[in-house]
C-alpha positions as a Markdown table, in Angstrom:
| # | Residue | x | y | z |
|---|---|---|---|---|
| 1 | Met | 0.0 | 0.0 | 0.0 |
| 2 | Val | 2.9 | 2.4 | 0.9 |
| 3 | Glu | 4.5 | 1.6 | -2.4 |
| 4 | Leu | 1.3 | 2.5 | -4.3 |
| 5 | Leu | 1.0 | 5.7 | -2.4 |
| 6 | Leu | 4.6 | 6.6 | -3.2 |
| 7 | Val | 4.0 | 6.0 | -6.9 |
| 8 | Val | 0.9 | 8.2 | -6.7 |
| 9 | Gly | 2.9 | 10.9 | -4.8 |
| 10 | Val | 5.7 | 11.0 | -7.4 |
| 11 | Ala | 3.2 | 11.1 | -10.2 |
| 12 | Val | 1.4 | 14.1 | -8.7 |
| 13 | Ser | 4.7 | 15.7 | -8.1 |
| 14 | Leu | 5.6 | 15.3 | -11.8 |
| 15 | Phe | 2.2 | 16.7 | -12.7 |
| 16 | Val | 3.1 | 19.8 | -10.7 |
| 17 | Gly | 6.5 | 20.0 | -12.4 |
| 18 | Phe | 4.7 | 19.8 | -15.8 |
| 19 | Asn | 2.5 | 22.8 | -14.9 |
| 20 | Ile | 5.5 | 24.7 | -13.6 |
| 21 | Gly | 7.1 | 24.3 | -17.0 |
| 22 | Gly | 4.0 | 25.7 | -18.5 |
| 23 | Ala | 3.7 | 28.6 | -16.1 |
| 24 | Thr | 7.3 | 29.8 | -16.0 |
| 25 | Thr | 8.5 | 29.4 | -19.6 |
| 26 | Gly | 6.3 | 32.3 | -20.7 |
| 27 | Pro | 7.7 | 34.9 | -18.2 |
| 28 | Ala | 11.3 | 33.8 | -18.9 |
| 29 | Phe | 11.2 | 33.7 | -22.7 |
| 30 | Gly | 8.0 | 35.6 | -23.6 |
| 31 | Pro | 10.0 | 38.7 | -24.4 |
| 32 | Ala | 12.4 | 36.8 | -26.6 |
| 33 | Val | 9.6 | 34.9 | -28.4 |
| 34 | Gly | 7.5 | 38.1 | -28.7 |
| 35 | Ser | 10.4 | 40.0 | -30.3 |
| 36 | Lys | 11.0 | 37.0 | -32.6 |
| 37 | Ser | 14.5 | 36.5 | -31.2 |
| 38 | Ile | 13.9 | 32.7 | -30.6 |
| 39 | Ser | 11.2 | 30.2 | -31.5 |
| 40 | Lys | 8.9 | 28.5 | -29.0 |
| 41 | Thr | 10.8 | 25.3 | -29.4 |
| 42 | Gly | 14.1 | 26.9 | -28.8 |
| 43 | Ala | 12.8 | 28.7 | -25.7 |
| 44 | Ala | 11.5 | 25.4 | -24.3 |
| 45 | Ala | 14.9 | 23.7 | -24.8 |
| 46 | Leu | 16.8 | 26.5 | -23.1 |
| 47 | Met | 14.2 | 26.6 | -20.3 |
| 48 | Ala | 14.7 | 22.9 | -19.7 |
| 49 | Val | 18.5 | 23.2 | -19.5 |
| 50 | Phe | 18.9 | 26.3 | -17.3 |
| 51 | Phe | 16.0 | 25.4 | -15.0 |
| 52 | Phe | 17.9 | 22.2 | -14.3 |
| 53 | Val | 21.1 | 24.0 | -13.6 |
| 54 | Gly | 19.3 | 26.4 | -11.1 |
| 55 | Ala | 17.5 | 23.5 | -9.4 |
| 56 | Trp | 20.6 | 21.4 | -9.0 |
| 57 | Thr | 22.8 | 24.1 | -7.6 |
| 58 | Ile | 20.7 | 26.5 | -5.5 |
| 59 | Gly | 17.2 | 25.0 | -5.6 |
| 60 | Arg | 17.9 | 22.4 | -2.9 |
| 61 | Glu | 18.2 | 25.2 | -0.4 |
| 62 | Val | 14.7 | 26.4 | -1.2 |
| 63 | Val | 13.4 | 22.8 | -1.0 |
| 64 | Asp | 14.7 | 22.8 | 2.6 |
| 65 | Thr | 12.9 | 26.1 | 3.4 |
| 66 | Leu | 9.5 | 24.9 | 2.1 |
| 67 | Gly | 9.9 | 21.4 | 3.4 |
| 68 | Asn | 11.1 | 22.4 | 7.0 |
| 69 | Asp | 10.9 | 26.1 | 7.9 |
| 70 | Leu | 7.4 | 27.0 | 6.9 |
| 71 | Ile | 5.8 | 24.2 | 9.0 |
| 72 | Thr | 6.9 | 24.2 | 12.7 |
| 73 | Gln | 5.6 | 20.8 | 13.7 |
| 74 | Ser | 7.5 | 17.6 | 12.7 |
| 75 | Gly | 5.3 | 14.9 | 11.3 |
| 76 | Val | 2.8 | 17.2 | 9.6 |
| 77 | Phe | 4.4 | 16.3 | 6.2 |
| 78 | Thr | 3.4 | 12.7 | 5.6 |
| 79 | Leu | 3.2 | 10.8 | 2.4 |
| 80 | Glu | -0.6 | 11.2 | 2.4 |
| 81 | Ser | -0.6 | 14.9 | 3.2 |
| 82 | Ser | 2.1 | 15.5 | 0.6 |
| 83 | Ile | -0.1 | 13.9 | -2.1 |
| 84 | Val | -3.0 | 16.1 | -1.2 |
| 85 | Leu | -0.8 | 19.2 | -1.2 |
| 86 | Leu | 0.7 | 18.4 | -4.6 |
| 87 | Phe | -2.8 | 17.6 | -5.9 |
| 88 | Phe | -4.0 | 21.1 | -5.1 |
| 89 | Ile | -0.8 | 22.8 | -6.3 |
| 90 | Gly | -0.9 | 21.0 | -9.6 |
| 91 | Gly | -4.6 | 21.3 | -10.1 |
| 92 | Ala | -4.5 | 25.1 | -9.5 |
| 93 | Leu | -1.6 | 25.6 | -11.8 |
| 94 | Phe | -3.3 | 23.6 | -14.5 |
| 95 | Val | -6.3 | 25.9 | -14.3 |
| 96 | Gly | -4.1 | 28.9 | -15.0 |
| 97 | Asn | -2.2 | 27.1 | -17.8 |
| 98 | Tyr | -5.5 | 26.0 | -19.4 |
| 99 | Phe | -6.6 | 29.6 | -19.7 |
| 100 | Gly | -3.2 | 30.6 | -21.0 |
| 101 | Val | -2.4 | 32.7 | -17.9 |
| 102 | Pro | 0.9 | 31.8 | -16.2 |
| 103 | Ala | 0.1 | 31.6 | -12.5 |
| 104 | Ser | 2.7 | 32.1 | -9.8 |
| 105 | Thr | 4.0 | 28.6 | -8.8 |
| 106 | Ser | 5.6 | 30.0 | -5.6 |
| 107 | Met | 2.4 | 31.6 | -4.5 |
| 108 | Thr | 0.4 | 28.5 | -5.4 |
| 109 | Ala | 2.7 | 26.1 | -3.6 |
| 110 | Val | 3.3 | 28.3 | -0.5 |
| 111 | Gly | -0.5 | 28.9 | -0.4 |
| 112 | Ala | -1.2 | 25.2 | -0.3 |
| 113 | Ile | 1.4 | 24.6 | 2.4 |
| 114 | Ala | 0.1 | 27.5 | 4.4 |
| 115 | Gly | -3.4 | 26.0 | 4.2 |
| 116 | Leu | -2.0 | 22.8 | 5.7 |
| 117 | Gly | -0.2 | 24.8 | 8.4 |
| 118 | Val | -3.3 | 26.8 | 9.4 |
| 119 | Ala | -5.5 | 23.7 | 9.5 |
| 120 | Thr | -3.0 | 21.9 | 11.8 |
| 121 | Gly | -1.9 | 25.0 | 13.8 |
| 122 | Ser | 1.7 | 24.5 | 12.6 |
| 123 | Leu | 2.3 | 27.5 | 10.3 |
| 124 | Asp | 5.3 | 29.7 | 11.1 |
| 125 | Trp | 3.5 | 33.1 | 10.8 |
| 126 | Thr | 6.8 | 35.0 | 11.0 |
| 127 | Val | 8.2 | 33.2 | 7.9 |
| 128 | Met | 4.9 | 33.5 | 6.1 |
| 129 | Gly | 4.6 | 37.2 | 6.9 |
| 130 | Ser | 8.1 | 38.0 | 5.5 |
| 131 | Ile | 7.3 | 36.1 | 2.3 |
| 132 | Ala | 3.9 | 37.8 | 1.9 |
| 133 | Val | 5.4 | 41.3 | 2.3 |
| 134 | Trp | 8.0 | 40.7 | -0.5 |
| 135 | Trp | 5.2 | 39.3 | -2.7 |
| 136 | Ile | 3.5 | 42.6 | -2.5 |
| 137 | Val | 6.5 | 44.9 | -2.8 |
| 138 | Ala | 8.4 | 43.1 | -5.6 |
| 139 | Pro | 5.6 | 43.3 | -8.3 |
| 140 | Ile | 5.0 | 47.0 | -7.5 |
| 141 | Val | 8.7 | 47.7 | -7.8 |
| 142 | Gly | 8.8 | 45.8 | -11.1 |
| 143 | Phe | 5.8 | 47.7 | -12.5 |
| 144 | Trp | 6.9 | 51.2 | -11.6 |
| 145 | Thr | 10.5 | 50.6 | -12.5 |
| 146 | Ser | 9.5 | 49.4 | -16.0 |
| 147 | Ala | 6.8 | 52.1 | -16.3 |
| 148 | Met | 9.3 | 54.9 | -15.5 |
| 149 | Ile | 11.8 | 53.4 | -18.0 |
| 150 | Gly | 9.0 | 53.2 | -20.6 |
| 151 | Arg | 7.8 | 56.7 | -20.0 |
| 152 | Tyr | 11.0 | 58.7 | -19.6 |
| 153 | Leu | 14.0 | 56.6 | -20.8 |
| 154 | Tyr | 12.8 | 54.3 | -23.5 |
| 155 | Pro | 13.6 | 56.5 | -26.5 |
| 156 | Arg | 17.2 | 57.0 | -25.3 |
| 157 | Ile | 17.6 | 53.3 | -24.7 |
| 158 | Asn | 16.1 | 52.5 | -28.0 |
| 159 | Arg | 18.7 | 54.8 | -29.7 |
| 160 | Trp | 21.5 | 53.2 | -27.8 |
| 161 | Val | 20.4 | 49.7 | -28.9 |
| 162 | Ala | 19.2 | 50.9 | -32.3 |
| 163 | Ile | 18.0 | 47.4 | -33.4 |
| 164 | Glu | 15.6 | 47.0 | -36.2 |
| 165 | Thr | 13.9 | 43.6 | -36.4 |
| 166 | Thr | 14.3 | 42.1 | -39.8 |
| 167 | Glu | 12.1 | 39.5 | -41.6 |
| 168 | Gly | 12.8 | 35.9 | -40.9 |
| 169 | Ala | 14.4 | 34.0 | -38.0 |
| 170 | Leu | 17.1 | 35.6 | -35.9 |
| 171 | Phe | 18.9 | 32.2 | -35.7 |
| 172 | Glu | 18.9 | 29.1 | -37.9 |
| 173 | Ile | 20.2 | 25.7 | -37.3 |
| 174 | Asp | 23.1 | 24.7 | -39.7 |
| 175 | Arg | 22.9 | 20.9 | -40.1 |
| 176 | Ser | 25.6 | 20.6 | -42.8 |
| 177 | Gly | 28.2 | 19.4 | -40.3 |
| 178 | Val | 28.3 | 16.4 | -38.0 |
| 179 | Val | 27.0 | 18.5 | -35.1 |
| 180 | Pro | 24.1 | 21.0 | -35.8 |
| 181 | Arg | 25.0 | 24.5 | -34.8 |
| 182 | Pro | 23.1 | 27.8 | -34.6 |
| 183 | Thr | 23.9 | 30.5 | -37.2 |
| 184 | Ala | 22.6 | 34.0 | -37.9 |
| 185 | Gly | 19.5 | 34.1 | -40.1 |
| 186 | Pro | 19.8 | 35.3 | -43.7 |
| 187 | Asn | 18.5 | 38.8 | -43.0 |
| 188 | Thr | 19.9 | 39.3 | -39.5 |
| 189 | Thr | 22.0 | 42.4 | -38.9 |
| 190 | Arg | 24.9 | 42.5 | -36.6 |
| 191 | Arg | 23.2 | 44.8 | -34.1 |
| 192 | Glu | 20.0 | 42.7 | -34.2 |
| 193 | Leu | 22.1 | 39.6 | -33.6 |
| 194 | Phe | 23.7 | 41.2 | -30.6 |
| 195 | Gly | 20.4 | 42.4 | -29.1 |
| 196 | Gly | 18.7 | 39.1 | -29.7 |
| 197 | Thr | 21.6 | 37.3 | -28.0 |
| 198 | Val | 21.3 | 39.6 | -25.0 |
| 199 | Val | 17.6 | 39.1 | -24.5 |
| 200 | Ile | 18.0 | 35.3 | -25.0 |
| 201 | Phe | 20.8 | 35.3 | -22.4 |
| 202 | Ile | 18.7 | 37.2 | -19.9 |
| 203 | Gly | 15.9 | 34.7 | -20.6 |
| 204 | Cys | 18.3 | 31.9 | -19.7 |
| 205 | Leu | 19.2 | 33.8 | -16.5 |
| 206 | Met | 15.5 | 34.0 | -15.6 |
| 207 | Ala | 15.1 | 30.3 | -16.3 |
| 208 | Phe | 18.0 | 29.6 | -14.0 |
| 209 | Ser | 16.4 | 31.8 | -11.3 |
| 210 | Ser | 13.1 | 30.0 | -11.8 |
| 211 | Gly | 14.9 | 26.7 | -11.2 |
| 212 | Thr | 16.4 | 27.9 | -8.0 |
| 213 | Ser | 13.0 | 28.7 | -6.5 |
| 214 | Asn | 10.4 | 26.7 | -8.3 |
| 215 | Ile | 11.8 | 23.2 | -8.1 |
| 216 | Ala | 10.8 | 23.2 | -4.5 |
| 217 | Asn | 7.2 | 23.8 | -5.4 |
| 218 | Ala | 7.1 | 20.4 | -7.1 |
| 219 | Ile | 9.1 | 18.2 | -4.7 |
| 220 | Ala | 9.4 | 19.9 | -1.3 |
| 221 | Pro | 6.3 | 18.1 | 0.3 |
| 222 | Leu | 7.6 | 14.7 | -0.6 |
| 223 | Val | 11.2 | 15.5 | 0.4 |
| 224 | Gly | 9.9 | 17.0 | 3.7 |
| 225 | Ala | 8.0 | 13.8 | 4.4 |
| 226 | Glu | 11.4 | 12.0 | 3.9 |
| 227 | Val | 9.9 | 9.4 | 1.6 |
| 228 | Val | 12.1 | 10.2 | -1.5 |
| 229 | Glu | 15.7 | 11.1 | -2.2 |
| 230 | Leu | 16.4 | 14.8 | -3.0 |
| 231 | Asn | 18.7 | 14.4 | -6.0 |
| 232 | Thr | 16.4 | 11.8 | -7.7 |
| 233 | Met | 13.4 | 14.1 | -7.3 |
| 234 | Ile | 15.3 | 17.1 | -8.7 |
| 235 | Ile | 16.1 | 15.1 | -11.8 |
| 236 | Leu | 12.5 | 13.8 | -12.2 |
| 237 | Gly | 11.0 | 17.2 | -11.4 |
| 238 | Cys | 13.2 | 19.0 | -14.0 |
| 239 | Gly | 12.2 | 16.4 | -16.6 |
| 240 | Ala | 8.6 | 17.1 | -16.0 |
| 241 | Val | 9.3 | 20.9 | -16.2 |
| 242 | Ala | 10.9 | 20.2 | -19.6 |
| 243 | Val | 7.8 | 18.4 | -20.9 |
| 244 | Gly | 5.6 | 21.3 | -19.7 |
| 245 | Ala | 7.9 | 23.8 | -21.4 |
| 246 | Phe | 7.6 | 22.0 | -24.8 |
| 247 | Thr | 3.8 | 21.5 | -24.6 |
| 248 | Ile | 1.5 | 23.6 | -22.5 |
| 249 | Ala | 3.9 | 26.6 | -22.2 |
| 250 | Arg | 3.0 | 27.6 | -25.8 |
| 251 | Arg | -0.2 | 29.2 | -24.4 |
| 252 | Thr | 1.6 | 31.3 | -21.9 |
| 253 | Leu | 4.3 | 32.3 | -24.4 |
| 254 | Asp | 1.5 | 33.6 | -26.6 |
| 255 | Thr | 0.0 | 35.6 | -23.7 |
| 256 | Leu | 3.2 | 37.2 | -22.5 |
| 257 | Gly | 4.9 | 37.5 | -25.9 |
| 258 | Asp | 2.0 | 38.9 | -27.9 |
| 259 | Asp | -1.3 | 39.5 | -26.2 |
| 260 | Ile | -0.5 | 41.9 | -23.3 |
| 261 | Thr | 1.8 | 44.3 | -25.1 |
| 262 | Asp | 3.8 | 44.7 | -28.3 |
| 263 | Leu | 7.4 | 43.9 | -27.5 |
| 264 | Pro | 10.0 | 45.1 | -29.9 |
| 265 | Leu | 13.5 | 43.9 | -29.1 |
| 266 | Thr | 14.5 | 46.9 | -27.0 |
| 267 | Ala | 11.4 | 46.5 | -24.8 |
| 268 | Ala | 12.1 | 42.8 | -24.4 |
| 269 | Ile | 15.6 | 43.6 | -23.1 |
| 270 | Val | 14.2 | 46.1 | -20.6 |
| 271 | Val | 11.6 | 43.7 | -19.3 |
| 272 | Ala | 14.0 | 40.9 | -18.9 |
| 273 | Val | 16.6 | 43.0 | -17.1 |
| 274 | Val | 14.1 | 44.5 | -14.6 |
| 275 | Ser | 12.3 | 41.2 | -13.8 |
| 276 | Ser | 15.4 | 39.0 | -13.6 |
| 277 | Thr | 17.2 | 41.5 | -11.3 |
| 278 | Ile | 14.3 | 41.5 | -8.9 |
| 279 | Val | 14.0 | 37.7 | -9.0 |
| 280 | Ile | 17.7 | 37.1 | -8.3 |
| 281 | Phe | 17.6 | 39.6 | -5.4 |
| 282 | Leu | 14.7 | 37.7 | -3.8 |
| 283 | Ser | 16.5 | 34.4 | -4.3 |
| 284 | Val | 19.6 | 35.8 | -2.6 |
| 285 | Ile | 17.7 | 36.8 | 0.5 |
| 286 | Gly | 15.9 | 33.4 | 0.6 |
| 287 | Ile | 12.4 | 34.5 | -0.5 |
| 288 | Pro | 10.5 | 32.1 | -2.8 |
| 289 | Ala | 10.1 | 34.5 | -5.7 |
| 290 | Ser | 6.8 | 35.2 | -7.3 |
| 291 | Phe | 8.6 | 34.8 | -10.6 |
| 292 | Val | 5.5 | 35.0 | -12.9 |
| 293 | Ile | 3.9 | 38.0 | -11.3 |
| 294 | Ile | 7.1 | 40.1 | -11.3 |
| 295 | Ala | 7.7 | 39.4 | -15.0 |
| 296 | Thr | 4.1 | 40.0 | -15.9 |
| 297 | Thr | 3.8 | 43.3 | -14.0 |
| 298 | Ser | 7.1 | 44.4 | -15.6 |
| 299 | Ile | 5.7 | 43.8 | -19.1 |
| 300 | Val | 2.5 | 45.6 | -18.2 |
| 301 | Gly | 4.4 | 48.5 | -16.6 |
| 302 | Leu | 6.6 | 49.0 | -19.7 |
| 303 | Gly | 3.6 | 48.9 | -22.0 |
| 304 | Trp | 1.7 | 51.4 | -19.9 |
| 305 | Gly | 4.7 | 53.7 | -19.5 |
| 306 | Arg | 5.3 | 53.8 | -23.3 |
| 307 | Ala | 1.7 | 54.3 | -24.1 |
| 308 | Thr | 1.5 | 57.4 | -21.8 |
| 309 | Arg | 4.3 | 59.2 | -23.6 |
| 310 | Thr | 1.7 | 61.5 | -25.3 |
| 311 | Ala | 1.8 | 64.8 | -23.5 |
| 312 | Lys | 4.7 | 67.3 | -23.2 |
| 313 | Val | 5.7 | 68.3 | -19.7 |
| 314 | Thr | 5.3 | 72.1 | -19.5 |
| 315 | Glu | 5.4 | 74.6 | -16.8 |
| 316 | Val | 3.0 | 77.5 | -16.8 |
| 317 | Val | 4.4 | 80.7 | -15.3 |
| 318 | Ser | 2.2 | 83.9 | -15.1 |
| 319 | Gly | -0.1 | 82.5 | -17.7 |
| 320 | Glu | 2.8 | 81.8 | -20.2 |
| 321 | Glu | 4.0 | 78.4 | -21.2 |
| 322 | Ser | 7.7 | 77.8 | -20.6 |
| 323 | Pro | 9.8 | 75.3 | -22.5 |
| 324 | Ser | 9.5 | 71.7 | -21.5 |
| 325 | Val | 12.0 | 70.1 | -19.1 |
| 326 | Ser | 12.8 | 66.5 | -20.1 |
| 327 | Val | 14.6 | 63.7 | -18.4 |
| 328 | Gly | 17.1 | 63.8 | -21.2 |
| 329 | Ala | 18.4 | 67.1 | -20.0 |
| 330 | Leu | 19.4 | 65.4 | -16.8 |
| 331 | Thr | 20.9 | 62.3 | -18.3 |
| 332 | Ala | 22.7 | 63.6 | -21.5 |
| 333 | Glu | 26.0 | 61.9 | -22.1 |
| 334 | Glu | 27.6 | 64.9 | -23.8 |
| 335 | Pro | 27.1 | 68.7 | -23.2 |
| 336 | Gly | 24.1 | 69.8 | -25.3 |
| 337 | Glu | 23.0 | 66.2 | -26.0 |
| 338 | Glu | 19.4 | 65.6 | -24.9 |
| 339 | Ala | 16.9 | 62.9 | -25.4 |
| 340 | Pro | 13.6 | 64.1 | -26.9 |
| 341 | Ala | 11.2 | 65.3 | -24.2 |
| 342 | Ile | 7.8 | 63.7 | -23.8 |
| 343 | Gly | 5.8 | 64.9 | -26.7 |
| 344 | Asp | 8.9 | 65.8 | -28.8 |
| 345 | Glu | 9.2 | 62.4 | -30.5 |
| 346 | Glu | 8.3 | 62.0 | -34.2 |
| 347 | Pro | 4.7 | 60.9 | -34.6 |
| 348 | Asp | 5.7 | 57.4 | -35.7 |
| 349 | Asp | 7.8 | 57.0 | -32.5 |
| 350 | Ile | 4.8 | 57.5 | -30.2 |
| 351 | Pro | 2.8 | 54.2 | -30.0 |
| 352 | Ser | -0.8 | 54.3 | -29.1 |
| 353 | Ala | -2.2 | 52.7 | -26.0 |
| 354 | Ala | -4.0 | 50.2 | -28.0 |
| 355 | Asp | -0.8 | 49.1 | -29.7 |
| 356 | Leu | 1.2 | 48.7 | -26.4 |
| 357 | Phe | -1.2 | 48.0 | -23.6 |
| 358 | Asp | -4.3 | 45.7 | -23.7 |
| 359 | Pro | -6.3 | 46.4 | -20.6 |
| 360 | Ala | -8.7 | 43.4 | -21.2 |
| 361 | Thr | -5.9 | 40.9 | -21.4 |
| 362 | Thr | -4.0 | 42.5 | -18.6 |
| 363 | Gly | -7.1 | 42.3 | -16.3 |
| 364 | Arg | -7.6 | 38.6 | -17.2 |
| 365 | Val | -4.0 | 37.9 | -16.3 |
| 366 | Leu | -3.9 | 39.7 | -13.0 |
| 367 | Val | -7.3 | 38.2 | -11.9 |
| 368 | Met | -6.2 | 34.7 | -12.7 |
| 369 | Gln | -2.8 | 35.1 | -11.1 |
| 370 | Asn | -4.6 | 35.9 | -7.8 |
| 371 | Val | -7.4 | 33.3 | -8.2 |
| 372 | Val | -5.0 | 30.3 | -8.9 |
| 373 | Pro | -3.1 | 30.7 | -5.5 |
| 374 | Leu | -6.4 | 31.2 | -3.7 |
| 375 | Leu | -7.7 | 27.9 | -5.2 |
| 376 | Ser | -4.7 | 26.0 | -3.8 |
| 377 | Thr | -4.8 | 27.7 | -0.4 |
| 378 | Ile | -8.5 | 27.4 | 0.3 |
| 379 | Gly | -8.7 | 23.9 | -1.2 |
| 380 | Ala | -5.8 | 22.6 | 0.9 |
| 381 | Tyr | -7.1 | 24.3 | 4.1 |
| 382 | Ala | -10.6 | 22.9 | 3.6 |
| 383 | Met | -9.4 | 19.4 | 2.9 |
| 384 | Phe | -7.0 | 19.2 | 5.8 |
| 385 | Thr | -9.5 | 20.8 | 8.2 |
| 386 | Leu | -12.2 | 18.3 | 7.3 |
| 387 | Leu | -10.2 | 15.1 | 6.8 |
| 388 | Phe | -6.7 | 15.3 | 8.2 |
| 389 | Ala | -6.4 | 17.9 | 11.0 |
| 390 | Val | -7.8 | 15.4 | 13.5 |
| 391 | Trp | -4.7 | 13.3 | 12.9 |
| 392 | Trp | -2.4 | 15.8 | 14.7 |
| 393 | Thr | -4.8 | 16.6 | 17.6 |
């Protein structure tokens, strides 16, 4: 009977890993796919490789945090309770992936464990409180940082990068030799190649960061119950993530790469830098990063900031309008050099809100990203309250 339960537990854990691959590939490589720097298949392959590297190196520390620190009472994690937890985590993530909305795997997993902890009176509220505070602060920082860059600095950054996306693929696979190797596409310019390489590299960095925090969401309950070996579960969990990246992640790549906001290559680089920096910072201080929400709010913030570059900043003194004061005047590299003030760009350089920011899709994404963790938290709490809490009384 125990062997059967263990098989069921591992299967549910792999189901969670599958949905993690679907939920996190979009935020990591959505900008690269949206800017046509890489194909969905290429993004999935890189996601699988760098997620594994992150999980194998730093991820085991996060497994220990979720498997031991969040729950104060030993014996709460059992094989049976772990299966129930993983069922709610995987089921909630599947709902988000089905609707093409990448839900936060960390929020979903921690929410389910918190439901267990509240039902059994074993939740460490200090640890939970510090995690929750950062979950609120980090997306706000991501949104406003990207929004300010989009509103005030984007034209200057765009001129620095100066990359025009050409027709056709950025990279192609040369199969003429014994070992296939990537080569530049037939129409790819040198600057486009450089910029595309940068945004892909940052996507790999985000995939690495995802592995450091998200592998725990799939395997921590079973490892905490001490019924499986850590290294084996890391390998199996990463394999499941890879399957999710190649299959169900295509929906979330469409959502974050195309539907929310138009992402030219420069915008993709900005989003990737902002969100990956925040995720790495949270990982360093030991917080399970809400990877999906940070990346999504960064995309939304950049699109909103760019869409609001429509009015010149002026100062009215004694009824007369004085010349505008732009951020470029404060950030010029050379004397006399100045980025165009808001409203001074050429008409073609000012995108409309409809082009850059889709409120309907954004609303659907933000609603689902809060609903999915609530499903796992409330479901786990109700189940353990009704069926399992009596076991520890």
